[in-house]
């Protein structure tokens, strides 16, 4: 961007380079459905995940641990195998120490930015619908210029991906630590780990890391092939964003049901 521009008055009023159309939009379809659904789903997810992160209980049912509490880095953690670094006050939920990283990647994600700029900020609410704001500075100023840190959240997410796979593989052991177990919980954690991994590697920053800054693909055949592959996943980044969001909430919910003895795990073997 080149700094502040003033594209329009947002009420459909006159502006340079814009036709003088009084209506806010000429769209006649239900363009508001998509932003509305986005707000409802994200608010529900934020409410549920905040409740669970602060709850500080029912996040472990051997051999499973909720992804909201993984990695669990305090000595107060129940049931995970991750190295524990410190104790910390009992009233601070172990989820809160790590929450900033998964929260950070979603908040600065290029896809979610599109989704919440449209749905929460109405900036603009949909294509060809004027926004209510008078000024537009893009992401050139604080706080939005901070979205540039996205790539660092991606690095952290890749580390989390490894940990979540590790915890999912632990699900192939039973309560006594014997290998050869597989329950529905094992599958739930595994699917969650896979979808979160797909979300990470389909990331726009990942695509740039893999194939960006090259002037000549023919001199970098391996990176070109990897870039082609990541590009294909990248085209589905939105789908991975939503499916992994549902998967992580469901995985946590499944552990909650087990930990509160509401249901028993289904055991395949
Ligand atoms: Fe969505 Fe990077 S663009 S995670």
mmCIF file of C-alpha atoms and ligand atoms in Angstrom:
data_model
loop_
_atom_site.group_PDB
_atom_site.id
_atom_site.type_symbol
_atom_site.label_atom_id
_atom_site.label_comp_id
_atom_site.label_asym_id
_atom_site.label_seq_id
_atom_site.Cartn_x
_atom_site.Cartn_y
_atom_site.Cartn_z
ATOM 1 C CA UNK A 1 0.000 0.000 0.000
ATOM 2 C CA UNK A 2 1.032 3.576 -0.462
ATOM 3 C CA UNK A 3 -0.533 4.880 2.736
ATOM 4 C CA UNK A 4 -3.874 6.465 3.428
ATOM 5 C CA UNK A 5 -6.404 6.616 0.660
ATOM 6 C CA UNK A 6 -10.024 7.630 0.840
ATOM 7 C CA UNK A 7 -11.887 5.372 -1.532
ATOM 8 C CA UNK A 8 -15.410 6.387 -0.700
ATOM 9 C CA UNK A 9 -17.756 7.610 1.944
ATOM 10 C CA UNK A 10 -19.140 4.206 2.680
ATOM 11 C CA UNK A 11 -22.709 5.308 2.375
ATOM 12 C CA UNK A 12 -22.638 4.970 -1.362
ATOM 13 C CA UNK A 13 -21.949 8.678 -1.714
ATOM 14 C CA UNK A 14 -19.721 10.323 -4.285
ATOM 15 C CA UNK A 15 -15.983 9.743 -4.322
ATOM 16 C CA UNK A 16 -13.214 10.195 -6.865
ATOM 17 C CA UNK A 17 -13.104 7.400 -9.450
ATOM 18 C CA UNK A 18 -16.443 6.071 -8.269
ATOM 19 C CA UNK A 19 -19.778 6.233 -10.010
ATOM 20 C CA UNK A 20 -22.315 8.385 -8.205
ATOM 21 C CA UNK A 21 -24.677 5.694 -7.070
ATOM 22 C CA UNK A 22 -26.866 6.505 -4.091
ATOM 23 C CA UNK A 23 -27.532 2.915 -3.070
ATOM 24 C CA UNK A 24 -25.094 1.249 -0.679
ATOM 25 C CA UNK A 25 -25.003 -1.710 -3.004
ATOM 26 C CA UNK A 26 -26.693 -2.876 -6.151
ATOM 27 C CA UNK A 27 -26.382 -6.488 -5.130
ATOM 28 C CA UNK A 28 -29.724 -8.191 -4.796
ATOM 29 C CA UNK A 29 -28.521 -11.556 -3.502
ATOM 30 C CA UNK A 30 -28.189 -12.317 0.203
ATOM 31 C CA UNK A 31 -24.608 -11.054 0.451
ATOM 32 C CA UNK A 32 -24.948 -10.642 4.231
ATOM 33 C CA UNK A 33 -25.329 -14.380 4.881
ATOM 34 C CA UNK A 34 -21.640 -15.184 4.653
ATOM 35 C CA UNK A 35 -20.406 -12.440 7.037
ATOM 36 C CA UNK A 36 -23.232 -13.246 9.429
ATOM 37 C CA UNK A 37 -22.392 -16.959 9.535
ATOM 38 C CA UNK A 38 -18.712 -16.062 10.032
ATOM 39 C CA UNK A 39 -19.523 -13.885 13.050
ATOM 40 C CA UNK A 40 -21.808 -16.482 14.625
ATOM 41 C CA UNK A 41 -19.366 -19.381 14.198
ATOM 42 C CA UNK A 42 -16.323 -17.411 15.370
ATOM 43 C CA UNK A 43 -18.144 -16.001 18.407
ATOM 44 C CA UNK A 44 -19.311 -19.503 19.363
ATOM 45 C CA UNK A 45 -15.781 -20.864 18.962
ATOM 46 C CA UNK A 46 -14.243 -18.029 20.986
ATOM 47 C CA UNK A 47 -16.827 -18.490 23.753
ATOM 48 C CA UNK A 48 -16.330 -22.249 23.925
ATOM 49 C CA UNK A 49 -12.530 -22.199 23.701
ATOM 50 C CA UNK A 50 -12.224 -19.409 26.298
ATOM 51 C CA UNK A 51 -14.465 -21.295 28.692
ATOM 52 C CA UNK A 52 -12.401 -24.451 28.246
ATOM 53 C CA UNK A 53 -9.040 -22.690 28.460
ATOM 54 C CA UNK A 54 -9.986 -20.986 31.743
ATOM 55 C CA UNK A 55 -11.762 -24.036 33.154
ATOM 56 C CA UNK A 56 -8.447 -25.596 34.223
ATOM 57 C CA UNK A 57 -10.033 -29.046 34.509
ATOM 58 C CA UNK A 58 -11.268 -32.052 32.496
ATOM 59 C CA UNK A 59 -8.593 -31.725 29.839
ATOM 60 C CA UNK A 60 -7.084 -35.150 30.309
ATOM 61 C CA UNK A 61 -8.494 -38.649 30.031
ATOM 62 C CA UNK A 62 -5.731 -41.211 29.742
ATOM 63 C CA UNK A 63 -4.229 -41.678 27.179
ATOM 64 C CA UNK A 64 -5.676 -38.489 25.664
ATOM 65 C CA UNK A 65 -5.062 -34.824 26.323
ATOM 66 C CA UNK A 66 -7.101 -31.938 24.934
ATOM 67 C CA UNK A 67 -5.320 -29.976 22.180
ATOM 68 C CA UNK A 68 -6.177 -26.774 24.061
ATOM 69 C CA UNK A 69 -3.827 -27.958 26.821
ATOM 70 C CA UNK A 70 -1.104 -29.362 24.603
ATOM 71 C CA UNK A 71 1.799 -28.846 25.140
ATOM 72 C CA UNK A 72 1.135 -28.647 28.855
ATOM 73 C CA UNK A 73 4.264 -27.027 30.259
ATOM 74 C CA UNK A 74 3.610 -26.624 33.984
ATOM 75 C CA UNK A 75 4.113 -29.231 36.703
ATOM 76 C CA UNK A 76 0.413 -28.906 37.555
ATOM 77 C CA UNK A 77 -0.542 -30.639 34.321
ATOM 78 C CA UNK A 78 -2.327 -33.902 34.477
ATOM 79 C CA UNK A 79 -1.505 -36.707 32.192
ATOM 80 C CA UNK A 80 0.613 -35.334 29.398
ATOM 81 C CA UNK A 81 4.120 -36.483 28.700
ATOM 82 C CA UNK A 82 5.517 -33.124 27.707
ATOM 83 C CA UNK A 83 8.538 -31.774 29.672
ATOM 84 C CA UNK A 84 7.296 -29.498 32.439
ATOM 85 C CA UNK A 85 9.256 -26.327 32.955
ATOM 86 C CA UNK A 86 7.762 -24.564 35.977
ATOM 87 C CA UNK A 87 4.946 -24.681 38.501
ATOM 88 C CA UNK A 88 3.111 -21.359 38.453
ATOM 89 C CA UNK A 89 0.093 -20.385 40.559
ATOM 90 C CA UNK A 90 -2.688 -22.975 40.725
ATOM 91 C CA UNK A 91 -5.371 -20.569 39.542
ATOM 92 C CA UNK A 92 -3.647 -20.024 36.194
ATOM 93 C CA UNK A 93 -4.838 -22.658 33.763
ATOM 94 C CA UNK A 94 -1.969 -24.367 31.903
ATOM 95 C CA UNK A 95 -3.822 -23.634 28.642
ATOM 96 C CA UNK A 96 -3.258 -19.918 29.130
ATOM 97 C CA UNK A 97 0.538 -20.171 28.834
ATOM 98 C CA UNK A 98 0.340 -21.557 25.305
ATOM 99 C CA UNK A 99 -2.902 -20.034 24.041
ATOM 100 C CA UNK A 100 -1.228 -16.992 22.503
ATOM 101 C CA UNK A 101 0.401 -19.115 19.793
ATOM 102 C CA UNK A 102 -2.653 -20.873 18.272
ATOM 103 C CA UNK A 103 -4.610 -17.676 18.831
ATOM 104 C CA UNK A 104 -1.891 -15.665 17.117
ATOM 105 C CA UNK A 105 -1.760 -17.743 13.952
ATOM 106 C CA UNK A 106 -5.543 -17.637 13.503
ATOM 107 C CA UNK A 107 -5.763 -13.928 14.285
ATOM 108 C CA UNK A 108 -3.019 -12.962 11.817
ATOM 109 C CA UNK A 109 -3.909 -15.624 9.194
ATOM 110 C CA UNK A 110 -4.446 -14.127 5.769
ATOM 111 C CA UNK A 111 -7.704 -16.000 5.334
ATOM 112 C CA UNK A 112 -9.136 -15.122 8.761
ATOM 113 C CA UNK A 113 -8.143 -11.508 8.223
ATOM 114 C CA UNK A 114 -10.343 -11.477 5.144
ATOM 115 C CA UNK A 115 -13.097 -13.212 7.091
ATOM 116 C CA UNK A 116 -13.126 -10.946 10.137
ATOM 117 C CA UNK A 117 -12.377 -7.679 8.335
ATOM 118 C CA UNK A 118 -15.524 -8.393 6.372
ATOM 119 C CA UNK A 119 -17.736 -9.859 9.049
ATOM 120 C CA UNK A 120 -16.720 -7.921 12.194
ATOM 121 C CA UNK A 121 -15.445 -4.640 10.682
ATOM 122 C CA UNK A 122 -17.667 -4.636 7.592
ATOM 123 C CA UNK A 123 -14.639 -3.366 5.742
ATOM 124 C CA UNK A 124 -16.192 -4.089 3.303
ATOM 125 C CA UNK A 125 -18.903 -6.587 4.334
ATOM 126 C CA UNK A 126 -18.910 -8.198 0.882
ATOM 127 C CA UNK A 127 -17.751 -7.571 -2.669
ATOM 128 C CA UNK A 128 -19.424 -4.506 -4.187
ATOM 129 C CA UNK A 129 -21.016 -3.474 -0.896
ATOM 130 C CA UNK A 130 -19.791 -0.105 0.380
ATOM 131 C CA UNK A 131 -18.287 -0.091 3.832
ATOM 132 C CA UNK A 132 -19.449 2.208 6.607
ATOM 133 C CA UNK A 133 -15.952 3.595 7.297
ATOM 134 C CA UNK A 134 -14.822 6.905 5.887
ATOM 135 C CA UNK A 135 -11.106 6.222 5.947
ATOM 136 C CA UNK A 136 -9.114 3.295 4.737
ATOM 137 C CA UNK A 137 -5.471 2.789 5.658
ATOM 138 C CA UNK A 138 -5.245 -0.913 4.942
ATOM 139 C CA UNK A 139 -2.671 -2.648 7.073
ATOM 140 C CA UNK A 140 -0.136 0.168 6.914
ATOM 141 C CA UNK A 141 -0.458 1.427 10.505
ATOM 142 C CA UNK A 142 -0.620 0.190 14.055
ATOM 143 C CA UNK A 143 -2.191 -2.041 15.114
ATOM 144 C CA UNK A 144 -2.847 -3.771 11.785
ATOM 145 C CA UNK A 145 0.732 -3.417 10.546
ATOM 146 C CA UNK A 146 1.448 -5.993 13.271
ATOM 147 C CA UNK A 147 -0.232 -8.618 11.055
ATOM 148 C CA UNK A 148 3.217 -8.910 9.471
ATOM 149 C CA UNK A 149 4.339 -11.126 12.345
ATOM 150 C CA UNK A 150 2.203 -13.910 10.890
ATOM 151 C CA UNK A 151 5.175 -15.913 9.648
ATOM 152 C CA UNK A 152 6.543 -16.231 13.209
ATOM 153 C CA UNK A 153 3.244 -17.650 14.395
ATOM 154 C CA UNK A 154 3.519 -20.129 11.540
ATOM 155 C CA UNK A 155 6.925 -21.290 12.804
ATOM 156 C CA UNK A 156 5.412 -21.790 16.265
ATOM 157 C CA UNK A 157 2.418 -23.610 14.775
ATOM 158 C CA UNK A 158 4.720 -26.066 12.991
ATOM 159 C CA UNK A 159 6.308 -26.905 16.352
ATOM 160 C CA UNK A 160 2.818 -27.366 17.805
ATOM 161 C CA UNK A 161 1.964 -29.664 14.891
ATOM 162 C CA UNK A 162 4.799 -31.991 15.866
ATOM 163 C CA UNK A 163 3.671 -31.988 19.505
ATOM 164 C CA UNK A 164 0.045 -32.711 18.566
ATOM 165 C CA UNK A 165 1.113 -35.651 16.404
ATOM 166 C CA UNK A 166 3.221 -36.899 19.277
ATOM 167 C CA UNK A 167 0.276 -36.687 21.684
ATOM 168 C CA UNK A 168 -1.997 -38.355 19.114
ATOM 169 C CA UNK A 169 0.480 -41.234 18.728
ATOM 170 C CA UNK A 170 0.461 -41.617 22.524
ATOM 171 C CA UNK A 171 -3.209 -42.455 22.017
ATOM 172 C CA UNK A 172 -2.078 -45.819 20.642
ATOM 173 C CA UNK A 173 -1.129 -46.787 24.205
ATOM 174 C CA UNK A 174 -3.746 -47.767 26.747
ATOM 175 C CA UNK A 175 -4.191 -46.415 30.298
ATOM 176 C CA UNK A 176 -1.388 -48.632 31.537
ATOM 177 C CA UNK A 177 1.070 -47.484 28.896
ATOM 178 C CA UNK A 178 0.898 -50.642 26.751
ATOM 179 C CA UNK A 179 1.088 -50.099 22.997
ATOM 180 C CA UNK A 180 -1.573 -51.537 20.718
ATOM 181 C CA UNK A 181 -4.580 -49.555 21.864
ATOM 182 C CA UNK A 182 -6.834 -47.686 19.518
ATOM 183 C CA UNK A 183 -9.959 -45.886 20.542
ATOM 184 C CA UNK A 184 -12.222 -43.319 18.967
ATOM 185 C CA UNK A 185 -10.216 -40.756 20.938
ATOM 186 C CA UNK A 186 -7.038 -41.878 19.127
ATOM 187 C CA UNK A 187 -8.757 -41.211 15.800
ATOM 188 C CA UNK A 188 -10.176 -37.879 16.955
ATOM 189 C CA UNK A 189 -6.731 -36.645 18.040
ATOM 190 C CA UNK A 190 -5.124 -37.971 14.868
ATOM 191 C CA UNK A 191 -7.636 -36.298 12.544
ATOM 192 C CA UNK A 192 -7.188 -33.075 14.517
ATOM 193 C CA UNK A 193 -3.392 -33.266 14.158
ATOM 194 C CA UNK A 194 -3.668 -33.936 10.413
ATOM 195 C CA UNK A 195 -6.087 -31.060 9.768
ATOM 196 C CA UNK A 196 -4.019 -28.617 11.830
ATOM 197 C CA UNK A 197 -0.940 -29.691 9.891
ATOM 198 C CA UNK A 198 -2.748 -29.137 6.590
ATOM 199 C CA UNK A 199 -3.815 -25.726 7.868
ATOM 200 C CA UNK A 200 -0.150 -24.874 8.596
ATOM 201 C CA UNK A 201 1.388 -26.087 5.350
ATOM 202 C CA UNK A 202 -1.345 -24.544 3.211
ATOM 203 C CA UNK A 203 -0.548 -21.169 4.848
ATOM 204 C CA UNK A 204 0.329 -18.277 2.550
ATOM 205 C CA UNK A 205 3.541 -17.635 4.501
ATOM 206 C CA UNK A 206 4.476 -21.290 4.124
ATOM 207 C CA UNK A 207 4.010 -20.998 0.363
ATOM 208 C CA UNK A 208 6.323 -17.993 0.374
ATOM 209 C CA UNK A 209 8.924 -19.790 2.496
ATOM 210 C CA UNK A 210 8.876 -22.746 0.105
ATOM 211 C CA UNK A 211 8.859 -20.957 -3.225
ATOM 212 C CA UNK A 212 9.257 -17.251 -2.598
ATOM 213 C CA UNK A 213 12.287 -15.010 -3.263
ATOM 214 C CA UNK A 214 13.331 -17.103 -6.274
ATOM 215 C CA UNK A 215 13.875 -15.431 -9.613
ATOM 216 C CA UNK A 216 14.216 -18.584 -11.592
ATOM 217 C CA UNK A 217 12.286 -21.745 -10.844
ATOM 218 C CA UNK A 218 14.206 -23.731 -13.464
ATOM 219 C CA UNK A 219 17.310 -23.454 -11.288
ATOM 220 C CA UNK A 220 15.451 -24.724 -8.235
ATOM 221 C CA UNK A 221 13.513 -27.789 -9.420
ATOM 222 C CA UNK A 222 12.949 -29.242 -5.944
ATOM 223 C CA UNK A 223 11.658 -26.030 -4.503
ATOM 224 C CA UNK A 224 9.540 -25.569 -7.593
ATOM 225 C CA UNK A 225 7.977 -28.978 -7.103
ATOM 226 C CA UNK A 226 7.384 -28.314 -3.409
ATOM 227 C CA UNK A 227 5.936 -24.904 -4.226
ATOM 228 C CA UNK A 228 3.541 -26.452 -6.778
ATOM 229 C CA UNK A 229 2.402 -28.892 -4.134
ATOM 230 C CA UNK A 230 1.980 -26.269 -1.406
ATOM 231 C CA UNK A 231 0.182 -24.040 -3.903
ATOM 232 C CA UNK A 232 -2.418 -26.730 -4.478
ATOM 233 C CA UNK A 233 -3.012 -26.994 -0.729
ATOM 234 C CA UNK A 234 -2.944 -23.209 -0.459
ATOM 235 C CA UNK A 235 -5.945 -22.989 -2.766
ATOM 236 C CA UNK A 236 -7.890 -24.856 -0.078
ATOM 237 C CA UNK A 237 -6.529 -22.875 2.865
ATOM 238 C CA UNK A 238 -9.973 -21.544 3.778
ATOM 239 C CA UNK A 239 -11.391 -25.059 3.988
ATOM 240 C CA UNK A 240 -8.498 -26.209 6.186
ATOM 241 C CA UNK A 241 -8.960 -23.129 8.364
ATOM 242 C CA UNK A 242 -12.571 -24.049 9.116
ATOM 243 C CA UNK A 243 -12.260 -27.836 9.277
ATOM 244 C CA UNK A 244 -9.261 -27.611 11.611
ATOM 245 C CA UNK A 245 -11.141 -25.113 13.789
ATOM 246 C CA UNK A 246 -14.048 -27.544 14.123
ATOM 247 C CA UNK A 247 -11.661 -30.468 14.625
ATOM 248 C CA UNK A 248 -9.764 -28.811 17.464
ATOM 249 C CA UNK A 249 -12.986 -27.830 19.262
ATOM 250 C CA UNK A 250 -14.408 -31.317 18.764
ATOM 251 C CA UNK A 251 -11.213 -33.003 19.999
ATOM 252 C CA UNK A 252 -11.343 -30.886 23.140
ATOM 253 C CA UNK A 253 -15.052 -31.629 23.578
ATOM 254 C CA UNK A 254 -14.454 -35.362 23.185
ATOM 255 C CA UNK A 255 -11.788 -35.281 25.921
ATOM 256 C CA UNK A 256 -14.195 -33.245 28.097
ATOM 257 C CA UNK A 257 -16.871 -35.937 27.692
ATOM 258 C CA UNK A 258 -14.397 -38.671 28.659
ATOM 259 C CA UNK A 259 -12.855 -36.731 31.532
ATOM 260 C CA UNK A 260 -16.247 -35.998 33.078
ATOM 261 C CA UNK A 261 -17.314 -39.666 32.631
ATOM 262 C CA UNK A 262 -20.193 -38.543 30.468
ATOM 263 C CA UNK A 263 -19.318 -41.191 27.892
ATOM 264 C CA UNK A 264 -16.866 -44.062 27.557
ATOM 265 C CA UNK A 265 -14.275 -44.125 24.805
ATOM 266 C CA UNK A 266 -15.126 -46.483 21.950
ATOM 267 C CA UNK A 267 -12.330 -49.035 21.774
ATOM 268 C CA UNK A 268 -11.426 -50.613 18.469
ATOM 269 C CA UNK A 269 -8.585 -52.669 19.961
HETATM 270 FE FE1 LIG B 1 -3.654 -18.724 7.225
HETATM 271 FE FE2 LIG B 1 -0.992 -18.498 7.338
HETATM 272 S S1 LIG B 1 -2.326 -17.638 5.955
HETATM 273 S S2 LIG B 1 -2.277 -19.701 8.577
#
